[in-house]
Amino acid sequence: MTSAQPARPARSKPRNRDWLHGLLMSTPAVAGLIAFVGIPFGYAVVLSFYNVRLGSPLAPSFFGVEQYRRLFTDPDLSGPFLRALLNNLTFAVVVVPLQTGLALALAILLNRKLKAIGLFRSLFFMPVVFPMTLVAVIWRLILARSDQGLLNSALHAVSFGNWGAFDWLGDAATAMASIIVLSVWQGVGFQMVILLAGLQQIPGELYEAAELDRASRWQQFRHVTLPGIRGTLVFVAMLTSVLAFRVFDQVYVLVHGGGLDEDATRTVMYQAVTTAFDQNNIGQASAITVVFFLIVVALTLIQRRVVRPDNED
Amino acid sequence: MSSTTRRYRRMACTGLALVLPLAALAACGGGSGGDTSADAGSGSGTISVWAHQGQKSEDAALQNAVKSFNSSQDKIKVELKLIPGNDYTKTITATDASKLPDVMEFDGPTMANFVYNKKLAAIDDYVSVKTMSNATPAAKAQGEIDGKHYGLGMYDSGLGIYGNKKLLDAAGVKYPTGLSDDWTAAEFTAAVQKLAAKDSDRKSLDLQENNGYANEWGTYGFAPVVWSAGGSLLKDGKAEGALDAPAVVSAMKTFQSWKTYVDSNTDGNAFAKGRVALSWVGHWMYPTYSEALGDDLVVLPLPDFGNGPKTGQGSWAWGIGAGSKNGKAAGTFLDYLLDDANVTAMTTANGAPPATRTALAKSELYKQGGPLQLYADQLAKPCGDSDITKTCVAVTRPLTAGYPTVTAKFSEALNAVYGGADPKSALEKAARAIDQDFSDNAGYKIQ
């Protein structure tokens, strides 16, 4: 970024002090980041080079890049790991546009003067308040593979008895789709509220002016609404992508008691947690998280490049 | 991004990397004092107790025991904390030894790992001689490592197949009367199919699918299939050749073939409501099932895959945390917990075979001629964890500190097989992973 040269040569002192003030003001946040993100991550990097076990009486032994070698070349480990990466990516690629689009649609739907609009808004927001684990348990009943499952019995009724029992969670083809649907259902309200706030900041005069210019509904949406919430939309999409990579709860709950196909829905977080806490293998789990961190950072940087929020307005 | 911030970022990163003390590794493994005996303490004061949250009736029995203990004397006050059963073992694993309670419950097969990790203290010095000698041989053996005892259970466990007599007779299915005339796997499969053909939803079997299989239930409930096929989870510290033997693979193929006939049991009531005629589960469902079916309930052994019928054994037990400063008081509480009144209350609540001699002798359910005699018969033929012959029935899960990996990998494979994966490659993969882990940990020798 180059800014136009100031006319007078800038004095260096105040600029230095600005920098100092800036640093002082950001100290609390930076300290928090270092304490809660930086240091643990530093530990993870270090631990991934050791053979460390949770609570093992054996002293950690230096392992070099063995954990990483296994992660990428040991067929038993690399298979599930690469599959987990792919699952994560699939989840993100589907969920981000779907959830952002749906949130926008809902926000526009609920951005009007209606009686009891607050009631509708809270209805759509309600799933966000429930913990994901609880939502997963409820959806387990919806997606149950017997003909008693809510979804199966509904389809049975709609199709005049031509629909039998289908194993939504256990079938490799629909397992991930099931996870995606329940995740979107749970999360969409949150993005909706943010977008709703964005929509309400667009001045009404703009719409009036557009109407005077005989702009159609669609044109108003294209040329008034979208530019007005562009920043919000970009923010929501970014937030959703970061959250999408963290998917864990619903997979864990449903694998451990809902008959979910583990291979088709294993995510990297899931693998890291089960490696660390079911098999007590901290070194391996650290290596998984380090690789994952690098991938997510790379993807986020690419995303920042591609959709840069306008700072001009 | 300006070059100054970049430079500072690089400096910060370098600084961070330098500041990280490698010594902190010790916090994550090793380094714990190595002292595995609790301090005796004064024998009075407050002691903390952790237990797993089981069925409502079990929780109530335990809470009552704690309440009556607290009101029976005023020297010791017990504070009970219940932790959900599914995450209980994880909780103990992830808790530092010094933060563990004075008295804690643990699932039998996890004990070796907690001893290895120096989280459990030997209880011999704190529990009375009377309590120790009253424990049944099976329960005592489960709690013993290198001649020291680390745990005692209130109850043991067993697996069986509950049958709905009315449905079995209606379908004309012949079923065994005991261990001696047990059904083979093929006969069992045929029975399941015959029952399913008569069933409105074509489902005739419950395998407790609602519990999931990628967890301890998977290992406990279906390792008997491996043992009964002549294999084992671990032989002389190696899984390869034991877990992926051809006989085990074909047994797993049979297990896989049942899925079509299995009710997913989402509501947990498939058998109690009569939707299925057979339920493959442990003693703990007896209270619920007998209430629902009354005289129509029959208790049958698991099918024989060639090496004789097998069942799991061992259950939750009580021990003293290695960091306890109040071992004497903890022992007093354990004595109280393992007396006849409390053991009987607990085993009445969960239908388990009592793990103390006196309570077992009084048990209405498990005496000869009692409704659950089969479980007592099974436990009377123990195999231990390594010598799995054709004639013994109750097998103990591998007594090794590496058990967490064994169970994680086996149950993961089981879950995959149930979901349709190829049994051979799933079992081979599990065996390789287990062996890799054992070699990474120098065979989990308990020091």
XYZ file of C-alpha atoms in Angstrom, chain B residues 46-291:
246
model
C -13.648 -34.300 53.875
C -12.914 -36.703 51.059
C -13.809 -36.183 47.418
C -15.293 -39.029 45.415
C -15.684 -39.274 41.641
C -18.009 -41.773 40.090
C -19.476 -42.380 36.682
C -23.040 -41.431 36.017
C -24.795 -44.627 35.058
C -28.436 -45.515 35.018
C -30.730 -43.447 37.234
C -31.231 -46.333 39.628
C -27.467 -46.862 40.001
C -26.882 -43.182 40.651
C -29.621 -43.180 43.259
C -28.116 -46.220 45.011
C -24.726 -44.539 45.142
C -26.124 -41.219 46.316
C -28.028 -43.007 49.047
C -24.886 -44.836 50.146
C -23.030 -41.534 50.390
C -25.881 -39.897 52.246
C -26.195 -42.689 54.786
C -22.412 -42.819 55.243
C -22.321 -39.102 55.977
C -25.114 -39.338 58.503
C -23.862 -42.563 60.107
C -20.759 -40.869 61.537
C -19.423 -37.342 61.839
C -15.688 -37.814 61.317
C -15.639 -38.131 57.552
C -17.645 -36.148 55.065
C -17.914 -37.503 51.532
C -18.454 -35.177 48.587
C -19.652 -37.080 45.548
C -19.250 -35.866 41.991
C -20.931 -37.737 39.145
C -19.350 -37.532 35.694
C -21.144 -38.762 32.543
C -20.180 -42.370 31.875
C -19.174 -41.859 28.249
C -16.558 -39.264 29.100
C -15.561 -40.586 32.488
C -12.376 -42.368 31.487
C -11.295 -39.415 29.330
C -11.801 -37.133 32.302
C -9.534 -39.203 34.533
C -6.970 -39.529 31.745
C -6.857 -35.811 31.141
C -6.696 -34.899 34.833
C -3.313 -34.532 36.459
C -2.644 -37.103 39.199
C -2.460 -34.397 41.865
C -5.929 -33.112 40.980
C -7.651 -36.476 41.212
C -10.050 -37.164 44.080
C -9.384 -39.320 47.149
C -11.690 -42.057 45.973
C -12.475 -42.704 42.361
C -14.366 -45.185 40.345
C -12.831 -46.553 37.156
C -13.796 -49.022 34.491
C -12.009 -52.324 35.081
C -9.862 -52.525 31.936
C -8.600 -48.955 32.325
C -7.057 -49.727 35.707
C -3.710 -50.964 34.383
C -3.260 -47.695 32.521
C -4.011 -45.625 35.617
C -1.558 -47.667 37.665
C 1.040 -47.201 34.918
C 0.355 -43.469 34.910
C 0.686 -43.385 38.689
C -2.863 -42.200 39.213
C -4.026 -45.007 41.496
C -2.625 -46.020 44.857
C -2.578 -49.558 46.213
C -5.522 -50.015 48.574
C -4.180 -52.921 50.625
C -3.113 -50.673 53.514
C -6.374 -48.794 53.757
C -9.161 -51.272 53.159
C -9.922 -53.687 55.986
C -8.839 -57.324 55.758
C -12.467 -58.350 56.019
C -13.425 -56.365 52.928
C -10.484 -57.731 50.981
C -11.177 -61.356 51.787
C -14.870 -60.959 51.024
C -14.219 -60.019 47.379
C -14.976 -62.744 44.830
C -11.912 -64.252 43.101
C -12.859 -62.740 39.751
C -13.266 -59.255 41.201
C -10.056 -59.544 43.192
C -8.122 -60.736 40.147
C -9.357 -57.768 38.115
C -7.912 -55.381 40.684
C -4.545 -57.037 41.115
C -1.244 -56.028 39.517
C 2.069 -57.493 40.658
C 0.591 -58.747 43.915
C -0.871 -55.391 44.942
C -4.549 -54.481 44.780
C -5.606 -51.214 43.221
C -9.332 -51.642 43.008
C -12.360 -53.537 44.223
C -15.729 -53.635 42.576
C -19.211 -53.745 44.006
C -20.309 -55.863 41.087
C -19.040 -57.908 38.184
C -20.561 -58.094 34.743
C -21.589 -60.433 31.996
C -23.140 -60.543 28.561
C -25.992 -62.597 27.302
C -28.820 -62.598 24.863
C -32.233 -61.801 26.255
C -35.020 -63.497 24.379
C -38.717 -62.787 24.164
C -40.219 -66.238 24.742
C -43.543 -65.388 23.182
C -41.991 -64.170 19.925
C -39.475 -67.029 19.811
C -42.190 -69.646 20.213
C -44.476 -67.933 17.727
C -41.736 -68.095 15.104
C -40.904 -71.673 16.031
C -37.300 -70.845 16.856
C -35.340 -73.297 19.005
C -33.088 -71.660 21.560
C -30.522 -72.988 24.060
C -31.300 -73.594 27.720
C -27.810 -72.900 29.022
C -24.119 -72.974 28.194
C -24.049 -76.680 27.434
C -26.426 -76.603 24.476
C -25.404 -73.198 23.170
C -26.253 -72.154 19.633
C -23.560 -71.892 17.007
C -23.152 -68.630 15.131
C -24.868 -70.188 12.110
C -27.853 -71.332 14.201
C -28.091 -67.913 15.768
C -28.025 -66.201 12.374
C -30.729 -68.562 11.141
C -32.849 -67.770 14.202
C -32.440 -64.048 13.631
C -33.500 -64.426 9.989
C -36.468 -66.613 10.842
C -37.671 -64.125 13.437
C -37.162 -61.225 11.040
C -39.283 -62.938 8.405
C -42.149 -63.036 10.902
C -41.607 -59.442 12.004
C -43.571 -56.491 10.684
C -40.503 -54.271 10.236
C -38.132 -57.164 9.382
C -35.961 -56.335 12.398
C -35.530 -59.006 15.020
C -32.294 -58.228 16.851
C -31.076 -55.479 19.154
C -27.312 -54.910 19.464
C -27.638 -51.678 21.489
C -26.797 -49.652 18.420
C -27.936 -46.516 20.260
C -24.772 -46.729 22.368
C -22.563 -46.544 19.296
C -19.759 -49.041 18.760
C -16.709 -46.783 18.543
C -16.386 -46.823 22.322
C -16.030 -49.168 25.276
C -19.405 -50.750 24.631
C -18.152 -51.874 21.229
C -15.122 -53.575 22.750
C -16.923 -55.064 25.719
C -19.958 -56.218 23.799
C -18.264 -57.684 20.748
C -14.769 -58.735 21.765
C -16.474 -62.035 22.770
C -17.025 -62.598 19.039
C -13.239 -62.427 18.590
C -12.552 -64.699 21.567
C -15.231 -67.176 20.591
C -13.706 -67.401 17.111
C -10.415 -68.408 18.707
C -8.652 -65.056 18.366
C -7.843 -62.393 20.910
C -7.294 -58.663 21.048
C -3.708 -59.074 22.127
C -1.470 -62.127 22.387
C 1.878 -61.789 24.164
C 1.741 -58.031 23.665
C 1.057 -58.268 19.923
C -2.223 -57.794 18.075
C -1.049 -58.914 14.653
C -1.872 -62.569 14.133
C -4.330 -62.583 17.049
C -6.835 -59.882 16.132
C -6.700 -60.357 12.364
C -6.679 -64.172 12.274
C -8.764 -65.670 9.424
C -11.278 -67.149 11.903
C -11.830 -63.716 13.439
C -12.284 -62.152 10.013
C -14.989 -64.648 9.093
C -16.697 -64.182 12.472
C -16.729 -60.438 11.835
C -18.260 -61.080 8.418
C -21.078 -62.920 10.195
C -21.488 -60.040 12.637
C -21.644 -57.636 9.699
C -24.357 -59.720 8.039
C -26.713 -59.172 10.987
C -27.051 -55.432 10.418
C -30.024 -55.854 8.075
C -31.980 -57.415 10.937
C -30.868 -55.044 13.661
C -33.247 -52.470 15.100
C -31.388 -49.183 15.518
C -32.993 -48.894 18.953
C -33.002 -45.099 18.902
C -35.473 -44.989 21.787
C -33.650 -47.714 23.724
C -36.860 -49.683 23.952
C -36.662 -52.025 20.981
C -36.670 -55.160 23.120
C -38.769 -53.922 26.017
C -41.537 -52.845 23.643
C -41.429 -56.157 21.798
C -40.184 -54.732 18.480
C -37.403 -57.334 18.469
C -37.231 -60.825 19.923
C -33.529 -60.902 20.818
C -31.328 -58.407 22.610
C -27.543 -58.788 22.810
C -26.656 -56.877 25.932
C -25.361 -57.263 29.474
C -26.863 -58.046 32.844
C -27.644 -54.347 33.391
C -30.777 -54.446 31.284
C -32.370 -57.167 33.407
C -34.387 -54.863 35.692
C -35.904 -53.006 32.722
C -36.498 -56.120 30.664
C -37.974 -58.243 33.431
C -40.372 -55.455 34.288
